Amino acid sequence: MAVGATAYASSLAYPRYDIAAHETFRGLQGYDPRDELNPFGAVPDSELKDWTARAYVAEDGSADATADYLVAVATGDFHEMRASYVYDGGIAPMDTDGIGTVHDDWRAGDGPYGGWMRCLNYTGASSGTPRAMCVWGDKGSMGAVLFTTGDKTHDAVEETARSIGADFLRPAGD
């Protein structure tokens, strides 16, 4: 009986995070596009604890300027999260219609808490700027980041996405 109770408790465990939404980020001014963008609208309220979405542009840029970074993160009890939710577009569809020309799409390495990440490189439709987009999910968080890139390798894109995620998601209690 103790083994069954331990297995059940373990199945309900998930990493817990606090969200740190920044007014400025990496020298850029942040804007809150929450009214226009809710990438987590399909997540049941019973699972979602908190979320934020922020666009970051040059300090002298306007809120409608092309963002150097667009970050959307959510926390909650996502213990049903599976690789297919990330790789098949279940948590954040990797809808490429209208974003530009996609050059590369790949499965990134697993995250530190058993999560998954999918990334792509593309050229922005309106700006012609090389960009990358990565989405991730683990049992306590999900998110997406879009950012301007140069000729970054897969490893460099993944590292940038992970560092941005780490800047916005902190283990709870820290």
Tab-separated table of C-alpha atoms in Angstrom:
chain	number	residue	atom	x	y	z
A	1	MET	CA	0.000	0.000	0.000
A	2	ALA	CA	2.825	2.441	0.830
A	3	VAL	CA	4.382	1.846	-2.585
A	4	GLY	CA	1.082	2.705	-4.328
A	5	ALA	CA	0.643	5.869	-2.238
A	6	THR	CA	4.222	6.937	-2.985
A	7	ALA	CA	3.744	6.312	-6.714
A	8	TYR	CA	0.487	8.303	-6.682
A	9	ALA	CA	2.088	11.228	-4.811
A	10	SER	CA	5.020	11.133	-7.227
A	11	SER	CA	2.659	11.265	-10.218
A	12	LEU	CA	1.106	14.466	-8.864
A	13	ALA	CA	4.444	16.153	-8.142
A	14	TYR	CA	5.594	18.834	-10.540
A	15	PRO	CA	8.226	21.590	-10.488
A	16	ARG	CA	6.781	24.838	-9.154
A	17	TYR	CA	7.824	28.209	-10.479
A	18	ASP	CA	7.240	31.880	-9.843
A	19	ILE	CA	7.047	34.234	-12.820
A	20	ALA	CA	9.326	37.265	-12.960
A	21	ALA	CA	7.993	39.661	-15.626
A	22	HIS	CA	10.519	42.396	-16.309
A	23	GLU	CA	9.758	46.024	-17.208
A	24	THR	CA	13.089	46.123	-19.030
A	25	PHE	CA	14.999	43.118	-20.316
A	26	ARG	CA	18.504	43.006	-21.768
A	27	GLY	CA	18.453	46.762	-22.315
A	28	LEU	CA	15.031	46.778	-23.980
A	29	GLN	CA	11.688	48.268	-22.896
A	30	GLY	CA	8.878	45.819	-22.188
A	31	TYR	CA	5.262	46.098	-23.271
A	32	ASP	CA	2.378	43.996	-22.064
A	33	PRO	CA	0.428	42.615	-25.037
A	34	ARG	CA	-1.828	40.597	-22.705
A	35	ASP	CA	-5.026	42.071	-24.142
A	36	GLU	CA	-4.045	41.088	-27.673
A	37	LEU	CA	-2.143	37.881	-26.900
A	38	ASN	CA	-3.199	35.041	-24.650
A	39	PRO	CA	-1.305	32.013	-25.898
A	40	PHE	CA	-2.634	29.972	-22.983
A	41	GLY	CA	-6.355	30.470	-23.566
A	42	ALA	CA	-6.874	26.758	-24.251
A	43	VAL	CA	-5.302	25.678	-20.939
A	44	PRO	CA	-7.978	24.713	-18.394
A	45	ASP	CA	-8.248	27.189	-15.497
A	46	SER	CA	-7.864	24.295	-13.057
A	47	GLU	CA	-4.312	23.716	-14.345
A	48	LEU	CA	-3.157	27.299	-14.908
A	49	LYS	CA	-1.728	29.169	-11.942
A	50	ASP	CA	-0.322	32.306	-13.602
A	51	TRP	CA	0.918	33.582	-16.946
A	52	THR	CA	2.499	36.597	-18.574
A	53	ALA	CA	3.367	37.751	-22.070
A	54	ARG	CA	5.826	40.576	-22.762
A	55	ALA	CA	7.216	42.157	-25.926
A	56	TYR	CA	10.608	43.882	-25.707
A	57	VAL	CA	11.663	46.638	-28.102
A	58	ALA	CA	14.375	49.305	-28.156
A	59	GLU	CA	13.869	51.867	-25.380
A	60	ASP	CA	12.946	54.533	-27.918
A	61	GLY	CA	10.688	52.120	-29.856
A	62	SER	CA	6.905	52.099	-29.784
A	63	ALA	CA	4.700	49.298	-28.506
A	64	ASP	CA	3.898	48.260	-32.091
A	65	ALA	CA	7.552	48.035	-33.198
A	66	THR	CA	8.924	44.616	-34.146
A	67	ALA	CA	9.993	43.060	-30.858
A	68	ASP	CA	13.547	41.879	-30.320
A	69	TYR	CA	12.049	39.409	-27.844
A	70	LEU	CA	8.503	38.180	-27.330
A	71	VAL	CA	8.169	36.051	-24.209
A	72	ALA	CA	5.102	34.163	-22.986
A	73	VAL	CA	5.300	31.902	-19.928
A	74	ALA	CA	2.760	30.097	-17.776
A	75	THR	CA	2.956	28.170	-14.540
A	76	GLY	CA	0.648	25.573	-13.123
A	77	ASP	CA	-0.054	21.917	-12.573
A	78	PHE	CA	0.672	20.436	-15.979
A	79	HIS	CA	1.392	16.920	-14.719
A	80	GLU	CA	-0.281	15.521	-17.848
A	81	MET	CA	2.326	17.233	-20.067
A	82	ARG	CA	3.753	14.928	-22.722
A	83	ALA	CA	6.343	15.318	-25.460
A	84	SER	CA	3.605	15.208	-28.098
A	85	TYR	CA	1.994	18.336	-26.617
A	86	VAL	CA	5.159	20.259	-27.454
A	87	TYR	CA	6.306	18.561	-30.644
A	88	ASP	CA	2.862	18.295	-32.234
A	89	GLY	CA	1.738	21.836	-31.348
A	90	GLY	CA	-0.681	20.960	-28.549
A	91	ILE	CA	0.403	23.601	-26.019
A	92	ALA	CA	1.483	26.403	-28.308
A	93	PRO	CA	0.848	25.786	-31.972
A	94	MET	CA	3.934	26.417	-34.061
A	95	ASP	CA	1.730	28.084	-36.653
A	96	THR	CA	4.082	29.370	-39.300
A	97	ASP	CA	1.430	30.939	-41.529
A	98	GLY	CA	2.126	34.627	-41.793
A	99	ILE	CA	5.292	34.704	-39.664
A	100	GLY	CA	7.674	34.390	-42.570
A	101	THR	CA	9.825	31.815	-44.289
A	102	VAL	CA	10.744	28.878	-42.067
A	103	HIS	CA	14.248	27.581	-42.688
A	104	ASP	CA	14.629	24.950	-40.011
A	105	ASP	CA	12.441	23.175	-37.431
A	106	TRP	CA	13.819	20.802	-34.777
A	107	ARG	CA	13.303	19.082	-31.454
A	108	ALA	CA	15.582	20.621	-28.877
A	109	GLY	CA	17.175	18.685	-26.058
A	110	ASP	CA	15.168	17.853	-22.940
A	111	GLY	CA	14.989	20.477	-20.211
A	112	PRO	CA	16.268	20.208	-16.644
A	113	TYR	CA	12.871	19.172	-15.218
A	114	GLY	CA	11.985	16.545	-17.784
A	115	GLY	CA	10.492	19.049	-20.197
A	116	TRP	CA	10.601	19.278	-23.955
A	117	MET	CA	11.355	22.091	-26.386
A	118	ARG	CA	10.787	22.622	-30.103
A	119	CYS	CA	12.470	25.405	-32.080
A	120	LEU	CA	12.529	26.865	-35.540
A	121	ASN	CA	14.537	29.461	-37.463
A	122	TYR	CA	12.693	31.763	-39.829
A	123	THR	CA	12.908	35.067	-41.643
A	124	GLY	CA	10.265	37.520	-40.441
A	125	ALA	CA	7.632	38.273	-43.080
A	126	SER	CA	7.324	41.983	-42.376
A	127	SER	CA	10.892	42.780	-41.351
A	128	GLY	CA	13.057	40.309	-43.297
A	129	THR	CA	14.936	39.782	-40.021
A	130	PRO	CA	16.382	36.373	-39.100
A	131	ARG	CA	14.431	35.142	-36.070
A	132	ALA	CA	13.900	32.034	-33.969
A	133	MET	CA	10.929	30.682	-32.041
A	134	CYS	CA	11.020	28.013	-29.348
A	135	VAL	CA	8.160	26.529	-27.325
A	136	TRP	CA	8.580	24.348	-24.263
A	137	GLY	CA	6.615	22.495	-21.678
A	138	ASP	CA	7.340	20.588	-18.515
A	139	LYS	CA	5.066	19.482	-15.715
A	140	GLY	CA	5.112	22.928	-14.054
A	141	SER	CA	5.593	25.429	-16.881
A	142	MET	CA	5.057	26.097	-20.530
A	143	GLY	CA	6.130	28.934	-22.705
A	144	ALA	CA	7.277	30.390	-25.957
A	145	VAL	CA	9.993	32.842	-26.909
A	146	LEU	CA	10.525	34.582	-30.230
A	147	PHE	CA	13.728	36.510	-30.739
A	148	THR	CA	16.008	38.092	-33.309
A	149	THR	CA	18.949	35.905	-34.310
A	150	GLY	CA	21.922	36.136	-36.550
A	151	ASP	CA	23.282	32.934	-37.974
A	152	LYS	CA	22.901	31.077	-34.693
A	153	THR	CA	23.377	27.333	-34.533
A	154	HIS	CA	20.725	25.047	-33.061
A	155	ASP	CA	22.678	24.911	-29.810
A	156	ALA	CA	22.892	28.725	-29.640
A	157	VAL	CA	19.143	29.136	-30.318
A	158	GLU	CA	18.315	26.545	-27.652
A	159	GLU	CA	20.664	28.190	-25.141
A	160	THR	CA	19.128	31.624	-25.788
A	161	ALA	CA	15.607	30.236	-25.339
A	162	ARG	CA	16.577	28.416	-22.130
A	163	SER	CA	18.301	31.498	-20.693
A	164	ILE	CA	15.245	33.651	-21.452
A	165	GLY	CA	12.998	31.042	-19.833
A	166	ALA	CA	15.251	30.988	-16.775
A	167	ASP	CA	15.053	34.799	-16.564
A	168	PHE	CA	11.242	34.623	-16.411
A	169	LEU	CA	10.676	31.417	-14.440
A	170	ARG	CA	12.230	30.926	-11.038
A	171	PRO	CA	11.877	27.831	-8.878
A	172	ALA	CA	9.174	28.696	-6.329
A	173	GLY	CA	10.489	29.855	-2.999
A	174	ASP	CA	13.719	31.375	-4.351
